[in-house]
Short mmCIF file of N, CA and C in Angstrom, two decimals:
data_model
loop_
_atom_site.label_atom_id
_atom_site.label_comp_id
_atom_site.label_asym_id
_atom_site.label_seq_id
_atom_site.Cartn_x
_atom_site.Cartn_y
_atom_site.Cartn_z
N MET A 1 40.63 153.30 119.79
CA MET A 1 41.67 153.14 118.63
C MET A 1 42.05 151.77 118.64
N GLY A 2 42.58 151.14 117.73
CA GLY A 2 43.18 149.82 118.47
C GLY A 2 45.03 150.77 118.18
N ILE A 3 46.11 149.18 119.08
CA ILE A 3 46.83 149.65 117.76
C ILE A 3 48.08 147.99 117.55
N LEU A 4 49.13 148.66 116.56
CA LEU A 4 48.42 147.81 115.73
C LEU A 4 49.96 147.05 116.03
N ASN A 5 49.22 145.04 116.29
CA ASN A 5 50.60 144.52 117.35
C ASN A 5 51.62 143.01 116.61
N ALA A 6 52.23 143.23 116.48
CA ALA A 6 52.32 142.31 115.64
C ALA A 6 53.04 140.75 116.63
N GLY A 7 51.77 140.38 117.75
CA GLY A 7 51.96 139.47 118.93
C GLY A 7 53.24 140.06 119.90
N HIS A 8 54.29 141.18 119.69
CA HIS A 8 55.39 141.49 119.82
C HIS A 8 55.05 142.45 121.88
N LEU A 9 52.95 143.31 121.75
CA LEU A 9 52.64 143.29 122.52
C LEU A 9 51.73 142.89 123.42
N THR A 10 51.69 142.88 125.01
CA THR A 10 50.36 142.89 125.46
C THR A 10 49.06 142.89 124.53
N LYS A 11 48.06 143.17 125.06
CA LYS A 11 46.49 143.14 124.05
C LYS A 11 46.83 144.99 125.05
N ASP A 12 47.50 145.14 126.53
CA ASP A 12 47.09 146.35 126.56
C ASP A 12 48.26 147.50 126.37
N GLY A 13 48.76 146.86 125.53
CA GLY A 13 50.03 147.86 124.91
C GLY A 13 51.78 147.96 125.56
N ARG A 14 51.78 146.52 126.85
CA ARG A 14 52.67 146.55 127.54
C ARG A 14 53.76 145.88 126.81
N PRO A 15 55.31 145.35 126.95
CA PRO A 15 55.99 144.30 125.74
C PRO A 15 55.79 143.67 126.39
N GLN A 16 55.56 142.17 125.39
CA GLN A 16 55.13 140.83 125.48
C GLN A 16 56.05 140.44 125.89
N THR A 17 56.06 139.53 126.99
CA THR A 17 57.66 138.86 127.52
C THR A 17 56.88 137.58 128.49
N ASN A 18 56.64 136.48 127.42
CA ASN A 18 55.84 135.18 127.45
C ASN A 18 56.94 134.79 125.57
N PRO A 19 57.54 134.43 125.82
CA PRO A 19 58.21 134.52 124.45
C PRO A 19 56.90 133.02 123.06
N ARG A 20 56.39 132.02 124.28
CA ARG A 20 55.21 131.55 123.64
C ARG A 20 54.41 132.21 123.04
N ARG A 21 54.07 133.52 123.23
CA ARG A 21 52.62 133.97 123.74
C ARG A 21 53.17 135.22 122.63
N MET A 22 54.60 135.49 121.88
CA MET A 22 54.65 136.95 120.47
C MET A 22 54.19 136.68 119.20
N PHE A 23 53.28 135.89 119.08
CA PHE A 23 53.55 135.63 117.14
C PHE A 23 52.13 135.72 117.24
N LEU A 24 51.40 135.63 116.03
CA LEU A 24 49.60 135.59 115.96
C LEU A 24 49.25 134.86 115.85
N VAL A 25 47.36 134.65 116.25
CA VAL A 25 47.36 133.71 116.28
C VAL A 25 46.21 133.70 114.83
N VAL A 26 45.88 132.72 114.50
CA VAL A 26 44.96 132.32 113.97
C VAL A 26 43.24 132.28 114.02
N HIS A 27 42.45 133.59 113.95
CA HIS A 27 40.83 133.63 114.31
C HIS A 27 40.32 132.66 113.05
N HIS A 28 39.23 133.05 112.60
CA HIS A 28 38.71 131.94 111.88
C HIS A 28 36.86 132.73 112.50
N SER A 29 37.28 133.52 110.94
CA SER A 29 35.36 134.38 111.21
C SER A 29 34.80 133.73 111.21
N GLN A 30 34.49 132.91 110.86
CA GLN A 30 33.26 131.76 110.87
C GLN A 30 33.29 130.38 111.76
N ARG A 31 33.19 130.79 112.52
CA ARG A 31 33.16 128.86 113.54
C ARG A 31 32.97 127.57 112.51
N HIS A 32 34.24 127.17 112.41
CA HIS A 32 33.27 125.95 111.91
C HIS A 32 33.48 124.53 112.51
N TYR A 33 33.35 124.77 113.80
CA TYR A 33 32.99 123.36 114.55
C TYR A 33 33.62 122.25 113.71
N GLY A 34 34.83 122.07 113.72
CA GLY A 34 35.36 120.37 113.51
C GLY A 34 35.73 120.67 111.54
N ASN A 35 34.97 121.56 111.12
CA ASN A 35 34.60 120.72 109.30
C ASN A 35 35.44 121.38 109.02
N PRO A 36 36.35 120.79 108.08
CA PRO A 36 37.70 121.39 107.76
C PRO A 36 37.61 122.11 107.05
N GLU A 37 36.49 122.13 106.10
CA GLU A 37 37.08 122.91 104.72
C GLU A 37 36.82 124.77 105.54
N VAL A 38 35.80 124.90 106.23
CA VAL A 38 35.93 125.42 107.13
C VAL A 38 36.97 126.58 107.24
N PHE A 39 37.36 125.12 108.27
CA PHE A 39 38.71 125.54 109.24
C PHE A 39 39.99 125.72 108.05
N TRP A 40 39.85 125.12 106.70
CA TRP A 40 41.61 125.94 105.97
C TRP A 40 40.72 126.39 104.48
N ASP A 41 39.66 127.64 105.14
CA ASP A 41 39.21 128.12 104.08
C ASP A 41 40.12 129.52 104.42
N ARG A 42 40.60 129.78 103.49
CA ARG A 42 42.13 131.38 104.36
C ARG A 42 40.96 132.46 104.21
N SER A 43 39.98 132.94 103.45
CA SER A 43 39.40 133.76 103.31
C SER A 43 39.02 133.51 104.95
N LYS A 44 38.33 133.23 105.91
CA LYS A 44 37.75 133.21 106.90
C LYS A 44 38.88 132.86 108.09
N TRP A 45 40.03 133.52 107.85
CA TRP A 45 40.96 133.92 108.67
C TRP A 45 41.40 135.73 108.72
N GLN A 46 41.43 135.48 110.27
CA GLN A 46 42.51 136.35 110.77
C GLN A 46 43.04 136.51 111.75
N ALA A 47 44.41 137.15 112.11
CA ALA A 47 45.85 137.07 112.72
C ALA A 47 44.94 138.38 113.26
N VAL A 48 45.22 137.84 114.81
CA VAL A 48 45.21 138.17 115.55
C VAL A 48 46.09 138.12 117.05
N CYS A 49 46.15 139.19 117.55
CA CYS A 49 47.29 138.52 118.92
C CYS A 49 46.64 138.15 120.08
N PRO A 50 47.04 136.77 120.58
CA PRO A 50 47.06 135.77 121.53
C PRO A 50 45.95 136.05 122.76
N ASP A 51 46.34 137.62 122.83
CA ASP A 51 45.84 138.17 124.23
C ASP A 51 44.00 138.70 123.62
N HIS A 52 44.11 138.77 122.69
CA HIS A 52 42.97 139.47 122.05
C HIS A 52 42.39 137.85 121.46
N HIS A 53 43.27 136.79 120.79
CA HIS A 53 42.01 135.61 120.77
C HIS A 53 41.40 135.54 121.92
N ASP A 54 42.89 134.77 123.02
CA ASP A 54 42.21 134.29 123.68
C ASP A 54 41.37 134.73 124.98
N GLY A 55 41.28 135.91 125.36
CA GLY A 55 40.38 136.54 125.83
C GLY A 55 39.36 137.58 125.15
N ASP A 56 39.52 137.87 124.83
CA ASP A 56 38.45 138.76 123.85
C ASP A 56 36.93 138.22 122.78
N ILE A 57 37.75 137.28 122.23
CA ILE A 57 37.16 136.32 121.00
C ILE A 57 36.37 135.65 121.79
N GLN A 58 37.42 134.41 122.91
CA GLN A 58 36.36 133.64 123.43
C GLN A 58 35.52 134.06 124.33
N ALA A 59 35.47 135.59 125.05
CA ALA A 59 34.23 134.98 126.34
C ALA A 59 33.23 135.33 124.85
N GLU A 60 33.95 136.47 123.90
CA GLU A 60 32.23 136.96 122.78
C GLU A 60 31.72 135.61 122.15
N GLN A 61 32.55 133.96 122.16
CA GLN A 61 32.50 133.48 121.03
C GLN A 61 31.25 132.45 122.26
N SER A 62 31.92 132.87 123.93
CA SER A 62 31.58 131.88 124.86
C SER A 62 29.79 132.33 125.59
N ALA A 63 29.69 133.93 125.00
CA ALA A 63 28.33 134.57 125.37
C ALA A 63 27.68 133.66 124.33
N GLU A 64 28.20 134.17 123.00
CA GLU A 64 27.57 134.19 122.06
C GLU A 64 26.37 132.67 122.45
N ALA A 65 27.32 131.04 122.97
CA ALA A 65 27.32 130.07 122.80
C ALA A 65 25.84 130.20 123.71
N LYS A 66 26.17 130.56 125.12
CA LYS A 66 25.29 130.13 126.04
C LYS A 66 24.13 131.17 125.58
N ARG A 67 24.04 132.12 124.93
CA ARG A 67 22.66 132.61 124.27
C ARG A 67 21.82 132.00 123.66
N LEU A 68 22.40 130.84 122.61
CA LEU A 68 21.81 129.65 121.80
C LEU A 68 21.42 128.70 122.30
N ILE A 69 22.25 128.51 123.14
CA ILE A 69 21.59 127.77 124.34
C ILE A 69 20.79 128.01 124.90
N GLU A 70 20.18 128.71 125.68
CA GLU A 70 19.97 129.60 126.65
C GLU A 70 18.40 129.47 125.96
N ARG A 71 18.17 130.30 124.16
CA ARG A 71 16.88 130.19 123.14
C ARG A 71 16.47 129.37 123.34
N MET A 72 17.77 127.96 122.47
CA MET A 72 16.71 126.50 122.24
C MET A 72 15.34 125.99 123.76
N GLN A 73 16.78 126.65 125.26
CA GLN A 73 16.15 125.37 126.48
C GLN A 73 14.66 126.19 126.20
N MET A 74 14.25 127.89 125.82
CA MET A 74 13.10 128.22 126.01
C MET A 74 12.44 128.11 124.97
N GLY A 75 12.78 127.41 124.04
CA GLY A 75 11.54 126.73 123.32
C GLY A 75 11.37 127.76 121.57
N GLY A 76 12.88 128.68 121.91
CA GLY A 76 13.81 129.27 120.90
C GLY A 76 13.84 129.41 119.75
N GLY A 77 14.00 127.91 119.08
CA GLY A 77 14.88 127.67 118.22
C GLY A 77 16.69 128.09 118.03
N SER A 78 16.77 127.94 116.97
CA SER A 78 18.89 128.54 116.54
C SER A 78 17.83 129.42 115.69
N LYS A 79 18.41 131.24 116.26
CA LYS A 79 19.03 131.90 115.30
C LYS A 79 19.64 132.73 115.43
N VAL A 80 20.73 131.83 114.64
CA VAL A 80 22.43 132.72 114.34
C VAL A 80 22.51 133.00 113.30
#
């Protein structure tokens, strides 16, 4: 179960003390790879707290990219 966080809490529920991290950030539910059409498509935006975005989501995307590279190196092609 998650907590409702408008940016005023850290990921683990403690009060956020860093003023630069007290606001929600936009996560793109579809990776945009610099494509401005995808980047600015608001239907693909999700508001998340910075701790969640910079930690869990980035780690998940990094692991996904690593798996894709490994498959490509093994000759498995792209299976995104």
